[in-house]
Amino acid sequence: MGEQPIFTSKAHVFQIDPTTKRNWLPSGKYPLTVSYFYDGSRNSYRIISVDGAKVVVNSTVTPNMTFSKTSQKFGQWADSRANTVFGLGFPSELQLSKFAEKFEEVKEAARLARDRSQETTESCSTHSQESSHEAPTSPQASSVNGTNDEKGDGPSTIESLLRSNNHRINPVKKWEQELRTLAESNARLGAALQDSAGTADHWRSRLEHCKEEGERLREKIVELEAQSVDVGKEREQNSRLSQTVRLLEEQISEKEQELERLRAEVQVIPGLLEQCEGLQHQLQSAESTNAELESKSKTMKCNVEESHRKHGNLVKELNTFLTILDGKIDELHGFRQGLAKLGMNK
């Protein structure tokens, strides 16, 4: 029988950067199927993951491997045969736990298979060593037989030699049976090998079918990616149009507010016109009043000038009168002095 999947999960697959040995390199853009396979003919377990026609993980599980959880959703293990470190990023912590538990089960099964294989190898090597040590004893026995015949020893010696030869022949018969058993096992293994070859052909055809299906899906993915790009462009264009529409709506709202303000101002205009007409009448009356006041002001200026002139004349006359009055007072004072002198003389 060929390899059979015994556990399957989905995860993002990574490999350690062979240059830096620190950074992770993704093996695909999307989560891939990661499966445990059991090979009954070889009694071995492998972890396999395929991205289309590319095998990204092909790791044979050995008892020395260790699966480490480095975070809640990420685990890794080192493969010395592939000289790399594989990493798996799972969608949930539960899936990571299930994969790690399966890894431990498979590792324990691989350890038991290795132990059984070592026991079988050691028993086969022990049997082969015993047969190699016992097979040369037959010619030694015949040589002893020949020497005894030549020497003409008694029948007791011959019987003892025959008994020893029989004891030595019995293991040979045992090994002949084991050889026949091994031949039957080889025949069964050959049949199983033919069966596995047929199964391999079947899986090869399935692989070809999967490749074709993968190519079709890849083409579909390319189409969907192209459509998604177009959808992304349309979304960007729609977002730009939405922003333009929002800006236009804001501008329209501002224009409507301005229009309402203008309408309110238009409603105020008739009152303003009436006020303007009233102000115009007032201005006309004020102008006429101003003209009258100007004429009165001119008349008053003339009157003021005339009064100033008259006042100047009066001042001159008053000064003249004062001068004459001072002279008269002086004369009167002199006259009083003269009278006083006259009175004193009497």
Coordinates of C-alpha atoms in Angstrom, one line a residue:
M1 CA 0.0 0.0 0.0
G2 CA 1.2 3.6 -0.7
E3 CA 1.2 6.6 1.5
Q4 CA -2.1 7.6 3.2
P5 CA -3.0 10.9 4.8
I6 CA -3.8 10.5 8.5
F7 CA -4.1 14.2 9.5
T8 CA -4.7 17.4 7.6
S9 CA -4.8 21.1 8.6
K10 CA -4.5 24.5 7.0
A11 CA -1.7 26.9 7.8
H12 CA 0.6 29.6 6.4
V13 CA 3.9 27.8 5.6
F14 CA 7.3 29.4 6.2
Q15 CA 11.0 28.4 5.9
I16 CA 13.9 29.9 7.7
D17 CA 16.1 32.2 5.6
P18 CA 19.2 30.1 4.7
T19 CA 21.4 33.3 4.7
T20 CA 20.5 35.0 7.9
K21 CA 19.0 32.0 9.8
R22 CA 16.7 34.5 11.5
N23 CA 14.1 35.7 9.2
W24 CA 11.1 33.7 8.0
L25 CA 10.4 33.4 4.2
P26 CA 6.8 32.7 3.3
S27 CA 6.2 29.7 1.0
G28 CA 2.9 31.0 -0.3
K29 CA 0.5 33.9 -0.3
Y30 CA -2.4 31.9 1.1
P31 CA -2.9 29.2 3.8
L32 CA -1.8 25.8 2.4
T33 CA -2.9 22.3 3.2
V34 CA -0.4 20.6 5.6
S35 CA -0.8 16.8 6.0
Y36 CA 0.7 13.9 7.9
F37 CA 1.3 10.9 5.6
Y38 CA 2.0 7.3 6.7
D39 CA 4.0 5.0 4.4
G40 CA 3.0 1.4 5.3
S41 CA 5.7 -0.2 3.2
R42 CA 8.5 1.8 4.8
N43 CA 6.7 2.2 8.1
S44 CA 7.6 5.9 8.1
Y45 CA 5.8 9.3 8.5
R46 CA 6.1 12.4 6.5
I47 CA 4.8 16.0 6.7
I48 CA 3.9 17.2 3.2
S49 CA 2.5 20.5 1.9
V50 CA 2.0 21.3 -1.8
D51 CA 1.4 24.8 -3.4
G52 CA 0.0 23.9 -6.8
A53 CA 2.7 21.9 -8.5
K54 CA 5.4 22.9 -6.0
V55 CA 6.2 20.8 -2.9
V56 CA 7.0 23.3 -0.2
V57 CA 7.3 20.9 2.7
N58 CA 8.6 17.3 2.5
S59 CA 9.8 16.4 6.0
T60 CA 10.2 12.8 7.3
V61 CA 9.4 12.7 11.0
T62 CA 12.1 11.2 13.2
P63 CA 12.2 10.5 16.9
N64 CA 14.8 13.2 17.4
M65 CA 12.6 16.0 16.0
T66 CA 10.9 18.5 18.3
F67 CA 7.9 20.7 17.5
S68 CA 8.1 24.0 19.4
K69 CA 5.3 26.5 20.0
T70 CA 6.8 29.9 19.7
S71 CA 3.5 31.8 20.0
Q72 CA -0.2 31.2 20.4
K73 CA -0.7 30.4 16.7
F74 CA 2.8 29.6 15.4
G75 CA 5.0 26.5 15.7
Q76 CA 8.2 25.3 14.1
W77 CA 10.5 22.2 13.8
A78 CA 14.0 21.6 12.4
D79 CA 14.7 19.1 9.7
S80 CA 18.3 18.1 9.6
R81 CA 17.9 16.1 6.4
A82 CA 16.5 19.1 4.6
N83 CA 18.9 21.4 6.4
T84 CA 16.2 23.9 7.2
V85 CA 13.6 24.9 9.8
F86 CA 9.9 24.9 8.9
G87 CA 7.3 27.2 10.5
L88 CA 3.5 27.0 10.5
G89 CA 1.1 29.9 11.3
F90 CA -2.4 28.6 12.2
P91 CA -5.7 30.5 12.2
S92 CA -6.3 29.5 15.8
E93 CA -4.6 28.2 18.9
L94 CA -6.8 25.1 18.8
Q95 CA -5.5 24.0 15.4
L96 CA -1.9 24.6 16.5
S97 CA -2.5 22.4 19.6
K98 CA -4.0 19.6 17.5
F99 CA -1.1 19.7 15.0
A100 CA 1.4 19.6 17.9
E101 CA -0.3 16.6 19.5
K102 CA -0.3 14.8 16.2
F103 CA 3.4 15.6 15.8
E104 CA 4.1 13.9 19.2
E105 CA 2.0 10.9 18.3
V106 CA 3.8 10.5 14.9
K107 CA 7.2 11.0 16.6
E108 CA 6.4 8.2 19.1
A109 CA 5.2 5.9 16.3
A110 CA 8.4 6.6 14.4
R111 CA 10.4 5.8 17.5
L112 CA 8.6 2.5 18.0
A113 CA 9.1 1.7 14.3
R114 CA 12.8 2.4 14.6
D115 CA 13.1 0.2 17.7
R116 CA 11.3 -2.7 16.0
S117 CA 13.5 -2.2 12.9
Q118 CA 16.6 -2.3 15.1
E119 CA 15.5 -5.4 16.9
T120 CA 14.7 -7.2 13.6
T121 CA 18.1 -6.1 12.2
E122 CA 19.9 -7.3 15.4
S123 CA 18.1 -10.7 15.3
C124 CA 18.9 -11.1 11.6
S125 CA 22.5 -10.2 12.2
T126 CA 22.7 -12.7 15.1
H127 CA 21.2 -15.5 13.1
S128 CA 23.5 -14.8 10.2
Q129 CA 26.5 -14.8 12.5
E130 CA 25.4 -18.2 14.0
S131 CA 24.9 -19.7 10.6
S132 CA 28.2 -18.4 9.4
H133 CA 29.9 -20.0 12.5
E134 CA 28.0 -23.3 12.2
A135 CA 28.2 -23.8 8.4
P136 CA 32.0 -24.6 8.4
T137 CA 31.5 -27.3 11.0
S138 CA 30.2 -29.8 8.4
P139 CA 33.4 -30.1 6.5
Q140 CA 35.2 -30.3 9.8
A141 CA 33.0 -33.2 10.8
S142 CA 33.6 -34.9 7.5
S143 CA 37.3 -34.4 7.8
V144 CA 37.2 -35.8 11.3
N145 CA 35.1 -38.7 9.9
G146 CA 37.7 -39.2 7.2
T147 CA 40.6 -39.2 9.6
N148 CA 38.8 -41.6 11.9
D149 CA 38.1 -43.9 9.1
E150 CA 41.6 -43.7 8.0
K151 CA 42.7 -44.4 11.6
G152 CA 40.2 -47.2 12.0
D153 CA 38.8 -46.0 15.4
G154 CA 36.0 -47.8 17.1
P155 CA 32.2 -47.5 16.4
S156 CA 31.7 -45.5 19.6
T157 CA 33.7 -42.6 18.2
I158 CA 31.8 -42.7 14.9
E159 CA 28.4 -42.6 16.8
S160 CA 29.6 -39.7 18.8
L161 CA 30.6 -37.9 15.7
L162 CA 27.3 -38.6 14.0
R163 CA 25.4 -37.3 17.0
S164 CA 27.5 -34.1 17.0
N165 CA 26.8 -33.7 13.3
N166 CA 23.1 -34.2 13.8
H167 CA 23.1 -31.5 16.5
R168 CA 24.9 -29.2 14.0
I169 CA 22.6 -30.1 11.2
N170 CA 19.4 -29.2 13.2
P171 CA 20.2 -25.4 13.2
V172 CA 20.8 -25.6 9.5
K173 CA 17.3 -27.0 9.0
K174 CA 16.0 -24.2 11.2
W175 CA 17.7 -21.6 9.1
E176 CA 16.4 -23.3 6.0
Q177 CA 12.9 -22.8 7.4
E178 CA 13.6 -19.2 8.2
L179 CA 15.0 -18.7 4.7
R180 CA 11.8 -20.2 3.3
T181 CA 9.8 -17.8 5.6
L182 CA 12.0 -14.9 4.4
A183 CA 11.4 -16.0 0.8
E184 CA 7.6 -16.0 1.4
S185 CA 8.0 -12.6 3.1
N186 CA 9.9 -11.3 0.1
A187 CA 7.2 -12.6 -2.2
R188 CA 4.6 -10.9 -0.1
L189 CA 6.7 -7.7 -0.1
G190 CA 7.1 -8.0 -3.9
A191 CA 3.3 -8.2 -4.2
A192 CA 3.0 -5.3 -1.8
L193 CA 5.6 -3.4 -3.9
Q194 CA 3.5 -4.1 -7.0
D195 CA 0.4 -3.0 -5.2
S196 CA 2.2 0.1 -4.0
A197 CA 3.4 0.7 -7.6
G198 CA -0.2 0.5 -8.8
T199 CA -1.2 2.8 -6.0
A200 CA 1.7 5.2 -6.9
D201 CA 0.4 5.2 -10.5
H202 CA -3.1 5.9 -9.2
W203 CA -1.7 8.7 -7.0
R204 CA 0.4 9.9 -9.9
S205 CA -2.7 10.2 -12.1
R206 CA -4.5 11.9 -9.1
L207 CA -1.5 14.3 -8.9
E208 CA -1.7 15.1 -12.6
H209 CA -5.4 15.7 -12.1
C210 CA -4.7 17.9 -9.1
K211 CA -2.1 19.7 -11.1
E212 CA -4.6 20.4 -13.8
E213 CA -7.1 21.4 -11.2
G214 CA -4.5 23.6 -9.6
E215 CA -3.7 25.2 -12.9
R216 CA -7.4 25.9 -13.5
L217 CA -7.7 27.3 -10.0
R218 CA -4.6 29.4 -10.5
E219 CA -6.0 30.8 -13.7
K220 CA -9.3 31.4 -11.8
I221 CA -7.3 33.1 -9.0
V222 CA -5.5 35.3 -11.6
E223 CA -8.9 36.3 -13.0
L224 CA -10.3 36.9 -9.6
E225 CA -7.2 39.0 -8.7
A226 CA -7.6 41.0 -11.9
Q227 CA -11.3 41.4 -11.0
S228 CA -10.3 42.4 -7.5
V229 CA -7.8 44.9 -8.9
D230 CA -10.6 46.3 -11.1
V231 CA -12.9 46.3 -8.0
G232 CA -10.2 48.0 -6.0
K233 CA -9.9 50.7 -8.8
E234 CA -13.6 51.1 -8.9
R235 CA -13.7 51.4 -5.1
E236 CA -11.0 54.0 -5.2
Q237 CA -12.9 55.8 -8.0
N238 CA -16.1 55.5 -6.0
S239 CA -14.3 56.9 -2.9
R240 CA -12.9 59.8 -4.9
L241 CA -16.4 60.4 -6.4
S242 CA -17.9 60.2 -2.9
Q243 CA -15.4 62.8 -1.6
T244 CA -16.2 65.0 -4.7
V245 CA -19.9 64.6 -4.0
R246 CA -19.4 65.5 -0.3
L247 CA -17.4 68.6 -1.3
L248 CA -20.1 69.6 -3.8
E249 CA -22.8 69.0 -1.2
E250 CA -20.9 71.2 1.2
Q251 CA -20.5 73.9 -1.5
I252 CA -24.2 73.6 -2.4
S253 CA -25.1 74.0 1.3
E254 CA -22.9 77.1 1.6
K255 CA -24.5 78.5 -1.6
E256 CA -28.0 77.8 -0.2
Q257 CA -27.0 79.6 3.0
E258 CA -25.7 82.5 1.0
L259 CA -28.9 82.5 -1.1
E260 CA -31.0 82.6 2.0
R261 CA -28.9 85.5 3.3
L262 CA -29.4 87.3 -0.1
R263 CA -33.1 86.6 0.0
A264 CA -33.3 88.1 3.5
E265 CA -31.3 91.1 2.2
V266 CA -33.6 91.4 -0.8
Q267 CA -36.6 91.5 1.6
V268 CA -34.9 94.4 3.4
I269 CA -34.2 96.3 0.2
P270 CA -37.7 97.9 -0.2
G271 CA -37.4 99.3 3.4
L272 CA -33.9 100.5 2.5
L273 CA -35.3 102.1 -0.7
E274 CA -38.0 103.9 1.4
Q275 CA -35.4 105.0 3.8
C276 CA -33.2 106.2 1.0
E277 CA -36.1 108.2 -0.5
G278 CA -36.8 109.7 2.9
L279 CA -33.2 110.5 3.4
Q280 CA -33.1 112.0 -0.1
H281 CA -36.1 114.3 0.8
Q282 CA -34.4 115.1 4.0
L283 CA -31.2 115.8 2.1
Q284 CA -33.0 118.1 -0.3
S285 CA -34.7 119.9 2.5
A286 CA -31.3 120.1 4.3
E287 CA -29.7 121.5 1.1
S288 CA -32.4 124.1 0.8
T289 CA -32.1 124.9 4.5
N290 CA -28.3 125.0 4.0
A291 CA -28.8 127.5 1.1
E292 CA -31.0 129.7 3.2
L293 CA -28.5 129.5 6.1
E294 CA -25.7 130.3 3.7
S295 CA -27.6 133.4 2.5
K296 CA -28.4 134.3 6.1
S297 CA -24.8 133.7 7.0
K298 CA -23.7 136.0 4.2
T299 CA -26.2 138.6 5.4
M300 CA -25.0 138.2 9.0
K301 CA -21.4 138.5 7.8
C302 CA -22.3 141.7 6.1
N303 CA -24.1 142.9 9.2
V304 CA -21.2 141.8 11.4
E305 CA -18.8 143.7 9.2
E306 CA -21.0 146.7 9.3
S307 CA -21.3 146.5 13.0
H308 CA -17.6 146.0 13.3
R309 CA -17.1 149.1 11.2
K310 CA -19.6 151.0 13.3
H311 CA -18.1 149.7 16.4
G312 CA -14.7 151.0 15.2
N313 CA -16.2 154.4 14.5
L314 CA -17.8 154.4 17.9
V315 CA -14.6 153.4 19.5
K316 CA -12.8 156.3 17.7
E317 CA -15.6 158.7 18.7
L318 CA -15.4 157.3 22.3
N319 CA -11.7 157.8 22.4
T320 CA -12.1 161.3 21.1
F321 CA -14.8 162.0 23.7
L322 CA -12.6 160.5 26.4
T323 CA -9.7 162.7 25.3
I324 CA -12.0 165.8 25.4
L325 CA -13.4 164.6 28.7
D326 CA -9.9 164.2 30.2
G327 CA -9.1 167.7 29.0
K328 CA -12.3 169.0 30.6
I329 CA -11.6 167.2 33.8
D330 CA -8.1 168.6 33.9
E331 CA -9.6 172.1 33.3
L332 CA -12.2 171.5 36.1
H333 CA -9.5 170.3 38.4
G334 CA -7.5 173.3 37.7
F335 CA -10.6 175.4 38.2
R336 CA -11.2 173.8 41.6
Q337 CA -7.7 174.3 42.6
G338 CA -8.0 178.0 41.7
L339 CA -11.2 178.2 43.7
A340 CA -9.5 176.6 46.6
K341 CA -6.7 179.1 46.5
L342 CA -9.2 181.9 46.4
G343 CA -10.9 180.6 49.4
M344 CA -7.8 180.3 51.4
N345 CA -6.9 183.9 50.5
K346 CA -10.0 185.2 52.0

